Short mmCIF file of C-alpha atoms in Angstrom, two decimals:
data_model
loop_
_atom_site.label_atom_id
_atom_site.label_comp_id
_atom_site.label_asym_id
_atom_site.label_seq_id
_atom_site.Cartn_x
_atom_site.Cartn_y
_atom_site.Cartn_z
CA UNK A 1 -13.15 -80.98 9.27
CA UNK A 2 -9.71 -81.19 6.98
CA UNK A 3 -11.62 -80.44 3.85
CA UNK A 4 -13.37 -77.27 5.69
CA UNK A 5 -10.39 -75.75 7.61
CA UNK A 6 -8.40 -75.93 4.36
CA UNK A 7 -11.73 -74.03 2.64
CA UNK A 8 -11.81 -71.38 5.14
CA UNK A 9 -8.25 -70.86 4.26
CA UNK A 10 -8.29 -70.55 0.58
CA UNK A 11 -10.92 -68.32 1.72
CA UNK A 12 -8.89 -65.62 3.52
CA UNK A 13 -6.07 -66.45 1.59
CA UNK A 14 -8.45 -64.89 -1.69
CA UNK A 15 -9.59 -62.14 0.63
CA UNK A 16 -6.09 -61.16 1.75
CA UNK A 17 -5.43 -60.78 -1.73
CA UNK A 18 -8.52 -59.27 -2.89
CA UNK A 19 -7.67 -56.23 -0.25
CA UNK A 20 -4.18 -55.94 -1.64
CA UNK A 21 -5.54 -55.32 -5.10
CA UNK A 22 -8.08 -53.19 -3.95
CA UNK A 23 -5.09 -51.05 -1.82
CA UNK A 24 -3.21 -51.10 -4.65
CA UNK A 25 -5.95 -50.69 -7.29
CA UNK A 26 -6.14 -47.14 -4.85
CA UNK A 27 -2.94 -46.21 -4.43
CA UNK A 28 -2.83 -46.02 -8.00
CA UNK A 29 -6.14 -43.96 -8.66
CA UNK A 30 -4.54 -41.83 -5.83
CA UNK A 31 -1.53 -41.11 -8.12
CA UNK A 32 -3.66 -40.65 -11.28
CA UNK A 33 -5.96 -37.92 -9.51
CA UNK A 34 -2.46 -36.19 -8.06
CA UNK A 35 -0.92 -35.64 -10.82
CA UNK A 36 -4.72 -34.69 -12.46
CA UNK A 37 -4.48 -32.02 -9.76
CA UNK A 38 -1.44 -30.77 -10.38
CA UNK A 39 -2.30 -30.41 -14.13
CA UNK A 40 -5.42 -28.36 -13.53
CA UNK A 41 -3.62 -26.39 -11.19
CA UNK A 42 -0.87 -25.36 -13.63
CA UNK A 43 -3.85 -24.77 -15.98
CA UNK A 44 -5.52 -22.33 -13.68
CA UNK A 45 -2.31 -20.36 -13.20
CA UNK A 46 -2.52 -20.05 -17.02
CA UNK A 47 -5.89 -18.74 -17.15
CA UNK A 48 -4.95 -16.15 -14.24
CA UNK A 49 -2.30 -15.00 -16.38
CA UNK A 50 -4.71 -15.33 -19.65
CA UNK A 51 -7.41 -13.18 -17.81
CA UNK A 52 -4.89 -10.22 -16.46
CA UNK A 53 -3.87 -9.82 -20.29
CA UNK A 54 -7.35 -9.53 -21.34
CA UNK A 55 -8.03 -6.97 -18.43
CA UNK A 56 -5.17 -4.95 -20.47
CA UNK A 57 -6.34 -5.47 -24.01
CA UNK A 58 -9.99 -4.88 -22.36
CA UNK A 59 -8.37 -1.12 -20.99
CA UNK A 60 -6.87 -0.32 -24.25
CA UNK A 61 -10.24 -1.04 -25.75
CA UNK A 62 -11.92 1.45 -23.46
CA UNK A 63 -9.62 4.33 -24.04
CA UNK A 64 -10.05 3.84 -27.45
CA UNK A 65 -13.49 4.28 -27.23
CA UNK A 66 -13.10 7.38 -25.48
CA UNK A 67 -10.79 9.10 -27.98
CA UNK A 68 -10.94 10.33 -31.42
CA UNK A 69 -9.99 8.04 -34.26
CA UNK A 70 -6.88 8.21 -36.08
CA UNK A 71 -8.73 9.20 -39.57
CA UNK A 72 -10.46 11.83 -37.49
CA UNK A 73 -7.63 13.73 -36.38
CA UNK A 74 -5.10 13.05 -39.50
CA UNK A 75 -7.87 13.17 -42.34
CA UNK A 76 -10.15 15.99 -41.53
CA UNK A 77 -13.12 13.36 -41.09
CA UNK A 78 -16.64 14.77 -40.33
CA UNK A 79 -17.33 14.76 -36.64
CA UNK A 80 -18.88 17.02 -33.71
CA UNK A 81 -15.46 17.13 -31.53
CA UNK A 82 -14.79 20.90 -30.05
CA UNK A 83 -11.48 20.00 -29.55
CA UNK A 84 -10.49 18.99 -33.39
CA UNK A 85 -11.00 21.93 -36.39
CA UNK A 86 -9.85 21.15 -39.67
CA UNK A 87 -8.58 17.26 -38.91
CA UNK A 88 -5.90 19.16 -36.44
CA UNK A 89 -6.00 18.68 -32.87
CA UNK A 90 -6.21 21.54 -30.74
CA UNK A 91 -3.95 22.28 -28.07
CA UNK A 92 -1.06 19.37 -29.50
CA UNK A 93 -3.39 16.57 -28.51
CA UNK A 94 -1.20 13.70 -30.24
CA UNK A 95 1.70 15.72 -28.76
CA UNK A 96 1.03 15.66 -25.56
CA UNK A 97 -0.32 12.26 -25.36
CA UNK A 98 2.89 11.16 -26.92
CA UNK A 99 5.17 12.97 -24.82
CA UNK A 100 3.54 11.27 -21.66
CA UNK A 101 4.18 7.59 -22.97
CA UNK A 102 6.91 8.38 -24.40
CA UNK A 103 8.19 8.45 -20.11
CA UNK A 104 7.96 4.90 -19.90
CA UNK A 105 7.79 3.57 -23.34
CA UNK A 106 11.49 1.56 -22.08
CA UNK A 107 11.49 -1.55 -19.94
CA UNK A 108 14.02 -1.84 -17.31
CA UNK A 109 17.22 -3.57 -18.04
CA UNK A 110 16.16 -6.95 -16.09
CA UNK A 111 18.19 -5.68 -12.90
CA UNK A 112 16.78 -6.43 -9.76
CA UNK A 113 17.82 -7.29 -6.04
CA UNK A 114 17.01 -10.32 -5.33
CA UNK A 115 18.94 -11.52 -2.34
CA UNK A 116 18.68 -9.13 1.05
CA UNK A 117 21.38 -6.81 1.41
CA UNK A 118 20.99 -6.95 5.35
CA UNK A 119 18.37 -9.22 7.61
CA UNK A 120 16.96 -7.35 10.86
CA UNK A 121 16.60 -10.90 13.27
CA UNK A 122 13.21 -11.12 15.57
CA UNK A 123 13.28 -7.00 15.96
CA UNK A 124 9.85 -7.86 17.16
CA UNK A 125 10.74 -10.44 19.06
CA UNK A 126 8.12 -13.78 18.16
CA UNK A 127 5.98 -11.36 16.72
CA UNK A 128 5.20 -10.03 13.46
CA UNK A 129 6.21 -6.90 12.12
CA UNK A 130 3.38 -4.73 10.32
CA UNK A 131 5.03 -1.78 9.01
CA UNK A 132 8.62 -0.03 7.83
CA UNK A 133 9.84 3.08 6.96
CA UNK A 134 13.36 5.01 6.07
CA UNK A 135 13.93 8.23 7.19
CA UNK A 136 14.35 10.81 4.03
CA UNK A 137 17.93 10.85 4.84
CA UNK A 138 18.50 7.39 5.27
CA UNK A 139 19.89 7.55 9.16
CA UNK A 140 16.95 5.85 10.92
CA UNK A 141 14.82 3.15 9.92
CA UNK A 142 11.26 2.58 12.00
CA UNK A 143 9.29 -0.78 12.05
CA UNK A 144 5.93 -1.47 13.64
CA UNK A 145 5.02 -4.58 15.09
CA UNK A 146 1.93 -6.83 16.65
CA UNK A 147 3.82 -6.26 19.71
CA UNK A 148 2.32 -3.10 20.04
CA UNK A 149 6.02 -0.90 19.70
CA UNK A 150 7.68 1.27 17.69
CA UNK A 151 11.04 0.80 17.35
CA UNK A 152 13.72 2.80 15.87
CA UNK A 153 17.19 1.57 14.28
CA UNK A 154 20.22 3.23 13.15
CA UNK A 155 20.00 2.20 9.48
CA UNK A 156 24.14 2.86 9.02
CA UNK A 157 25.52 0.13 11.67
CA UNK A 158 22.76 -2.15 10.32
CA UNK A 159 24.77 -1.97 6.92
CA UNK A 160 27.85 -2.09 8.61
CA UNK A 161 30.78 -4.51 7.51
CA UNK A 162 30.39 -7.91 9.84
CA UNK A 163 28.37 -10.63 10.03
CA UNK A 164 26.97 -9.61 13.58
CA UNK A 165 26.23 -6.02 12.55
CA UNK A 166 22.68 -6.71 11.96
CA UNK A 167 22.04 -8.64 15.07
CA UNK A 168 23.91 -5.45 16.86
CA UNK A 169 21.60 -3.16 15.13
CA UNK A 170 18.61 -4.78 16.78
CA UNK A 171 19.99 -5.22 20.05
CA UNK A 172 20.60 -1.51 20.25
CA UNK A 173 17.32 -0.57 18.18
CA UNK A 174 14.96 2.05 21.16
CA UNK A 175 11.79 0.07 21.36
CA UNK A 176 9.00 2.35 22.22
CA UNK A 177 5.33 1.29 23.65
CA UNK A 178 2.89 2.43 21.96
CA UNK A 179 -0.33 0.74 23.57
CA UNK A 180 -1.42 -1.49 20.20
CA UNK A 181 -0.33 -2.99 17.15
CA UNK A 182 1.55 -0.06 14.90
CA UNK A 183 0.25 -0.69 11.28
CA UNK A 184 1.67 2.04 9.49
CA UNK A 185 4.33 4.84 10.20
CA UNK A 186 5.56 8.35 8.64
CA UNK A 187 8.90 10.41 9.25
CA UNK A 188 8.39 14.32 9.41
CA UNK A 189 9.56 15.68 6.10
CA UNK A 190 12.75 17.39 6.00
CA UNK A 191 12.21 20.70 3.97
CA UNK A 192 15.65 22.64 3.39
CA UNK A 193 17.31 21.14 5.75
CA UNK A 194 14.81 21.64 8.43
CA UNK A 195 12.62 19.43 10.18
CA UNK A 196 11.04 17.68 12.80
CA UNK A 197 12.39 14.53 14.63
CA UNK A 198 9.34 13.21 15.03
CA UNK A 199 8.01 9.78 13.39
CA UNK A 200 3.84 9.19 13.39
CA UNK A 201 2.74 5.77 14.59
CA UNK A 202 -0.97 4.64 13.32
CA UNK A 203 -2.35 1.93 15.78
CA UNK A 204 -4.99 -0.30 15.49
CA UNK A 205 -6.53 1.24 18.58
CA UNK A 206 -7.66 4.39 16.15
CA UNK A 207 -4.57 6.42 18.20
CA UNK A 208 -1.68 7.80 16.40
CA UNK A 209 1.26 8.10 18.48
CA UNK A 210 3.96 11.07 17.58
CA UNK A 211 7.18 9.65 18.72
CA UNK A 212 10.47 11.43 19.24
CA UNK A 213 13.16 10.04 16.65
CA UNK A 214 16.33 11.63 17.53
CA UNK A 215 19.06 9.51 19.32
CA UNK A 216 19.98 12.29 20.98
CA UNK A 217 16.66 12.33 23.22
CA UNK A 218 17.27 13.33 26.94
CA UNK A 219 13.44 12.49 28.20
CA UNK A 220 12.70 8.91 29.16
CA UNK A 221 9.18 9.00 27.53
CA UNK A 222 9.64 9.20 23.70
CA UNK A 223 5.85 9.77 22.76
CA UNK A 224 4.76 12.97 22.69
CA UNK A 225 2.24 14.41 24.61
CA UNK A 226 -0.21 17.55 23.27
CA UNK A 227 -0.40 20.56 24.69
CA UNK A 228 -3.38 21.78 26.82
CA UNK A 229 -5.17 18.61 26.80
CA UNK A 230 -7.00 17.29 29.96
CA UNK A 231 -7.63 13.54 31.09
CA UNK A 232 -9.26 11.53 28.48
CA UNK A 233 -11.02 14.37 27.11
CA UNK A 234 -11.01 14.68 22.95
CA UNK A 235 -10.69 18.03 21.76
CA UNK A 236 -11.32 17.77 17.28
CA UNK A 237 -10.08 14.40 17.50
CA UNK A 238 -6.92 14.85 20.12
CA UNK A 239 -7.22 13.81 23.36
CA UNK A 240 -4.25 13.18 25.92
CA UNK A 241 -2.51 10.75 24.26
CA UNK A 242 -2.59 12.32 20.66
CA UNK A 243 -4.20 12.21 17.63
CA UNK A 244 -7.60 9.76 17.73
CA UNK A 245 -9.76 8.09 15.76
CA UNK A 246 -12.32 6.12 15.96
CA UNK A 247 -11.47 2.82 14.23
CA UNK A 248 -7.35 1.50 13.28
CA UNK A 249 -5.65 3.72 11.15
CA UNK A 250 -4.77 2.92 7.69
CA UNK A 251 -1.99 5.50 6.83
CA UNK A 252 0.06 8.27 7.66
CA UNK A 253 1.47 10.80 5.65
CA UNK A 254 3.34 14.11 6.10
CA UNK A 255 3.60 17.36 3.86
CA UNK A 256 6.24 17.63 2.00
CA UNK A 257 6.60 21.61 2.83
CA UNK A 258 4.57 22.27 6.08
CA UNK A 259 4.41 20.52 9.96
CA UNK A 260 1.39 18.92 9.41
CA UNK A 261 0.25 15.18 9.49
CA UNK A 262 -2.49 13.43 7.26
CA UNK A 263 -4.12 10.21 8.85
CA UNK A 264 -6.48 8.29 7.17
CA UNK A 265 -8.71 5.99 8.99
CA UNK A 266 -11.17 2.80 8.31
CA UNK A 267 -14.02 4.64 10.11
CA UNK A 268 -14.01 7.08 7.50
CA UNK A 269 -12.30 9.67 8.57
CA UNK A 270 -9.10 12.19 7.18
CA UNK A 271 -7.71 14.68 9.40
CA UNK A 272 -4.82 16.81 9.16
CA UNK A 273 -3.42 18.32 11.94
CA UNK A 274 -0.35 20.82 12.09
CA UNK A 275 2.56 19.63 14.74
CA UNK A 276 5.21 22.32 16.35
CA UNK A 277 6.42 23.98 19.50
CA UNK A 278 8.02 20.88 20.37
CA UNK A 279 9.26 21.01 24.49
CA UNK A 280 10.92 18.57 26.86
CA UNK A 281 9.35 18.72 30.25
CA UNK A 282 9.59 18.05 33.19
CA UNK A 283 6.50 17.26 35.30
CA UNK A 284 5.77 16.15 38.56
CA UNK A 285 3.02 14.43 37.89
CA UNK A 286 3.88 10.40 36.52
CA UNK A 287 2.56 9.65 33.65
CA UNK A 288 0.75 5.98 33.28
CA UNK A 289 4.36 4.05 32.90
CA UNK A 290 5.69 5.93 35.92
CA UNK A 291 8.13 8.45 34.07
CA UNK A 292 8.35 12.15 34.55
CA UNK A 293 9.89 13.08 31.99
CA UNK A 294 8.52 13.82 29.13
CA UNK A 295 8.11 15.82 25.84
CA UNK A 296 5.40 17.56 24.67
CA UNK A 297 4.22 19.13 21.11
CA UNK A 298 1.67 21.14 20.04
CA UNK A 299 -1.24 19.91 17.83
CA UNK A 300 -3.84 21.60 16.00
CA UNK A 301 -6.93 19.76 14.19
CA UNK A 302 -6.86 22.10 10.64
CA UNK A 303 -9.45 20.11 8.92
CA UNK A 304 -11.57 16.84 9.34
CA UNK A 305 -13.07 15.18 6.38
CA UNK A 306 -15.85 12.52 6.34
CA UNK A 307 -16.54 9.75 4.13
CA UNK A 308 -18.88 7.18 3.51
CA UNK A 309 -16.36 3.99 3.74
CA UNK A 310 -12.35 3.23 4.72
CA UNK A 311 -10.26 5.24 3.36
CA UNK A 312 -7.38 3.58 2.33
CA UNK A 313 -4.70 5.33 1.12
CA UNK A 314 -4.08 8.87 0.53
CA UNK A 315 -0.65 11.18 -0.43
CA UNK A 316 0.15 14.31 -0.54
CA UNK A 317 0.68 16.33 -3.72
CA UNK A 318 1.74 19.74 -5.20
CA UNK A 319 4.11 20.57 -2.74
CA UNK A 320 1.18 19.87 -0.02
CA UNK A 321 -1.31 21.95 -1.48
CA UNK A 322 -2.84 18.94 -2.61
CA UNK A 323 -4.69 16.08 -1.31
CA UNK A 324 -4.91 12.48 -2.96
CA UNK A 325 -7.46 10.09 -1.34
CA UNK A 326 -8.87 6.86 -2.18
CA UNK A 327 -12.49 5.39 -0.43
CA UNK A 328 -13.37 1.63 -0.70
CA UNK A 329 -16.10 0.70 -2.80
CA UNK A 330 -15.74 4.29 -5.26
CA UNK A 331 -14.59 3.89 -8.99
CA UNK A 332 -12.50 7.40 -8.25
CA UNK A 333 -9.57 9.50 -6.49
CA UNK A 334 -10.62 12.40 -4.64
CA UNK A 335 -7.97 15.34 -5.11
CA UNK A 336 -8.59 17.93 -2.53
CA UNK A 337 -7.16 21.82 -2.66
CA UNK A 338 -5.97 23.06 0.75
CA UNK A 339 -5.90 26.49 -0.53
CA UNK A 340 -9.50 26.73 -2.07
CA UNK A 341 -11.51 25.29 1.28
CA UNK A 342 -10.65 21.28 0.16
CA UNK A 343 -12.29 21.95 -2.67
CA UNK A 344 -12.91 18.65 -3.95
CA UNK A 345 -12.08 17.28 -7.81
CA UNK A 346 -13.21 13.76 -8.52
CA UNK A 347 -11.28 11.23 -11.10
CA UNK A 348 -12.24 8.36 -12.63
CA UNK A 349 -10.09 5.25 -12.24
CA UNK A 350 -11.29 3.47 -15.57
CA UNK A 351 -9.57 5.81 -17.41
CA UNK A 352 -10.85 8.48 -20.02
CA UNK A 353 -13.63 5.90 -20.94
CA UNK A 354 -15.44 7.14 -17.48
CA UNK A 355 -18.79 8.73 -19.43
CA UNK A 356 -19.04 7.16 -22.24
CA UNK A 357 -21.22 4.86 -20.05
CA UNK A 358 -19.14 1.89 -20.12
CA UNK A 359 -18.31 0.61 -16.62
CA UNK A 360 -17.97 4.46 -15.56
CA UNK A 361 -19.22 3.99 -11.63
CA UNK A 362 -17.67 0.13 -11.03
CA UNK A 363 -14.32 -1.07 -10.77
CA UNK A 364 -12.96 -4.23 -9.58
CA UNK A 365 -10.26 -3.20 -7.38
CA UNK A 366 -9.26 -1.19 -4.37
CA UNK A 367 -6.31 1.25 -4.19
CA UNK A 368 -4.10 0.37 -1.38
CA UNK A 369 -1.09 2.77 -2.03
CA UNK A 370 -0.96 5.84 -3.94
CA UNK A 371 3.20 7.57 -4.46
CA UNK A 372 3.36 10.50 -6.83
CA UNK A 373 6.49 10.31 -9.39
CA UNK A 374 9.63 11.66 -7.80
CA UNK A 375 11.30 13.60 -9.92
CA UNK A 376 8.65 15.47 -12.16
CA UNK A 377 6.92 17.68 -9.60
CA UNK A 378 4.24 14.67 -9.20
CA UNK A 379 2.97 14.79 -12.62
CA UNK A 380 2.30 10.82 -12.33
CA UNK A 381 0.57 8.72 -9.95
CA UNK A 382 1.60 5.36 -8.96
CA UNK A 383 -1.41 3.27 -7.39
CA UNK A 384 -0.73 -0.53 -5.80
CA UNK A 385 -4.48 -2.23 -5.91
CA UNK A 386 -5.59 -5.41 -3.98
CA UNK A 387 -6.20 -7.33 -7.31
CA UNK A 388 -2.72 -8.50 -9.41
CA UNK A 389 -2.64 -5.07 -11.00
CA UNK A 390 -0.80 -1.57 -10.45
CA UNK A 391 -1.79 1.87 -12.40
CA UNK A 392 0.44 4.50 -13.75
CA UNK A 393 -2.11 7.47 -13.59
CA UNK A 394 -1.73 11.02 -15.11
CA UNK A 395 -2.22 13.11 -11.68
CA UNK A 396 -5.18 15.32 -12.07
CA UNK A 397 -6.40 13.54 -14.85
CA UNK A 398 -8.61 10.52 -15.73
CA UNK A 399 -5.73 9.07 -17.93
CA UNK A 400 -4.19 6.08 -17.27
CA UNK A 401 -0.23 5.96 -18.73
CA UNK A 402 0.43 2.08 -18.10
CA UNK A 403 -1.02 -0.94 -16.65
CA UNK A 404 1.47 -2.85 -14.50
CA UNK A 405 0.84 -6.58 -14.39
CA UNK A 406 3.24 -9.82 -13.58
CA UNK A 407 2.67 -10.47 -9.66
CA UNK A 408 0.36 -11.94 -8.17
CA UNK A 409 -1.67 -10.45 -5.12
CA UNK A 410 -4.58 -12.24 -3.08
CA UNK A 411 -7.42 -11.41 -0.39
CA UNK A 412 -4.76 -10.73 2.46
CA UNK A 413 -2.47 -8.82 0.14
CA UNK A 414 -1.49 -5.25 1.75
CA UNK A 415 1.22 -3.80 -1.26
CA UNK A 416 3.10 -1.07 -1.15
CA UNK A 417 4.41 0.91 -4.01
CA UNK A 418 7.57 3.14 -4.63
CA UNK A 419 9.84 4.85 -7.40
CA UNK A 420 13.26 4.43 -8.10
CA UNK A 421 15.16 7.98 -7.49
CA UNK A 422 15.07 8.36 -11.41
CA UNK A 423 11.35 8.23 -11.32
CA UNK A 424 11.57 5.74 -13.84
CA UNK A 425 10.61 2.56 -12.22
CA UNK A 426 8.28 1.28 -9.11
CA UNK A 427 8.45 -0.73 -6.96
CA UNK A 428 6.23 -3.04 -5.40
CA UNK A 429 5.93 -4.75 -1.67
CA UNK A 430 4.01 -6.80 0.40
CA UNK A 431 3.20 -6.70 4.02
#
């Protein structure tokens, strides 16, 4: 019985120590296939970076292809090209294409913010906010939020000197209702020194809400009714609550020269609509949140236009005779003429290798913002895309002036782009 107990102990004594090896024989594998990990990953990010440079070298290639060689135009080579007699160019070819790199042939002087200049706290509360935009002369930022409202803040006592001048600004920020989640927002333009106070509100409802900005509002209802519109009746795409569409809105734009409104929608849909004769009113009726006061504007469907998928971005160019639209799923931007019945001019996004059957009707991207260069009359086009890539585009054209690359976007990405007041550099955010 001695000699067996002691057995059975030498026993689990070995086994106790055969499952510490075997922990620690894992624990160490663990380690080895952690740090494996972590090389691989840092290789990936590599080849991400690898693959966006090719995407650049593979663009230059294209345009290339699409252009006349260099003995061509210098030697008088043999060729078929209308626009080349003699080896010269007609119409200052090299010229012109110079001149227009020649805009951003600098790089920017490594200057950039990088720590917030002022932090809005919870001005959704718990929830998330969606959207933002400044009013054109700086007085009135608006944010949109899952919380379904609007709300506006003085931008000046935001920046105000004090540590609690943010958290002031928020407390006294005018939170409007606006029925669903606001996922994009537009101020009225202010054209010589005239304007509307009115900021547009796209919902995820399909509704677009035109809200009353001024502080010095006397109505208790800041959403603005239309004129001559009866109970949930749509009349061209108003009904009584405003401006509808029929699935959530993906932006909002106003003309730069004219009262009228561009929304873009992901049921297909753009619609422009001129806003004026702008009332307070009093009513005896309440409305659904039990005011009676109330203002009201008039709005007027101009034009509808339909489209096969979402659109997702559009601007306005030309001094607003020109419309800029982008459709998922095309390999083009759609420029529109409001003076010549919309007359529609198609552009290829692959640049000027678009016909020479390379590629022509695919590419690999989505544009999710389009901004036309400030300070040039528009003659550039800045698009944000859904892939790690942004496009300086030649407006009008099919020629693509840079490739912007260096952040990195993914699948839930929603960028925004802008230009510096000089025109000379843009800027990129995410919501």
């Amino acid at each position: 019985i001695f000699l067996n107990n002691q057995r059975n102990s030498s026993m689990d004594l070995l086994r106790d120590i055969g499952q510490a090896d075997q922990l620690t024989s894992a624990r160490e594998e663990n380690r080895v296939l952690q740090e494996k990990v972590k090389e691989l990953t840092v290789r990936v990010h590599e080849l991400l970076a690898e693959n966006q440079s090719l995407k650049a070298e593979v663009e230059l290639y294209r345009r290339e292809c699409a252009l006349p060689t260099f003995s061509k135009l210098t030697l008088g080579g043999n060729h078929n090209d209308d626009n080349i007699v003699g080896g010269e160019a007609k119409g200052s070819f090299i010229d012109t294409m110079d001149d227009e790199i020649d805009d951003f042939v600098t790089s920017g002087n490594g200057l950039y913010p990088d720590d917030p200049a002022v932090t809005l706290p919870q001005i959704h509360g718990h929830s998330n906010p969606l959207c933002c935009v400044l009013h054109p002369d700086d007085s009135t930022l608006a944010t949109g939020g899952a919380d379904s409202c609007l709300n506006l803040c003085r931008w000046g006592s935001a920046l105000a000197p004090g540590d609690e001048s943010s958290v002031k600004a928020v407390n006294d920020a005018i939170n409007i209702s606006c029925g669903a989640p606001v996922i994009c927002a537009s101020f009225a333009q202010v054209n010589q020194g005239r304007g509307l106070p009115i900021v547009a509100a796209g919902c995820m409802d399909g509704s677009v809400r035109l809200v009353h900005c001024g502080f010095d509002f006397c109505g208790s209802e800041r959403i603005l009714k239309p004129e001559s519109v009866g109970s949930e009746r749509v009349v061209n795409g108003i009904n009584e609550r405003g401006i509808r569409h029929g699935k959530y809105v993906k932006n909002v734009v106003w003309s730069p020269n004219a009262p009228i409104v561009a929304t873009a929608s992901a049921d297909g849909t753009v619609q422009l609509t001129k806003v004026g004769n702008m009332d307070c009113v009093m009513s005896d009726d309440d409305d659904d949140d039990g005011n009676n006061n109330h203002g009201t504007v008039s709005m007027e469907v101009i034009q509808s236009m339909h489209f096969d998928g979402p659109v997702e971005s559009i601007c306005f160019l030309d001094d607003g005779d020109t419309l800029c639209c982008y459709v998922r799923g095309t390999s083009y931007l759609s420029y529109f003429d409001l003076k010549d019945g919309c007359k529609q001019t198609k552009m290829s996004l692959n640049g000027e290798s678009a016909g020479t059957g390379c590629f022509d009707e695919h590419v690999s991207f989505a544009v999710l913002s389009l901004n036309p260069s400030p300070n040039n009359g528009g003659k550039y086009l800045a698009a944000a895309t859904d892939t790690s890539r942004n496009i300086i585009l030649e407006t009008r054209s099919e020629r693509i002036v840079r490739n912007l690359y260096g952040h990195k976007n993914d699948g839930f990405s929603n960028p925004k782009i802008a230009w510096s007041s000089s025109g000379q550099v843009c800027v990129v955010f995410f919501c």
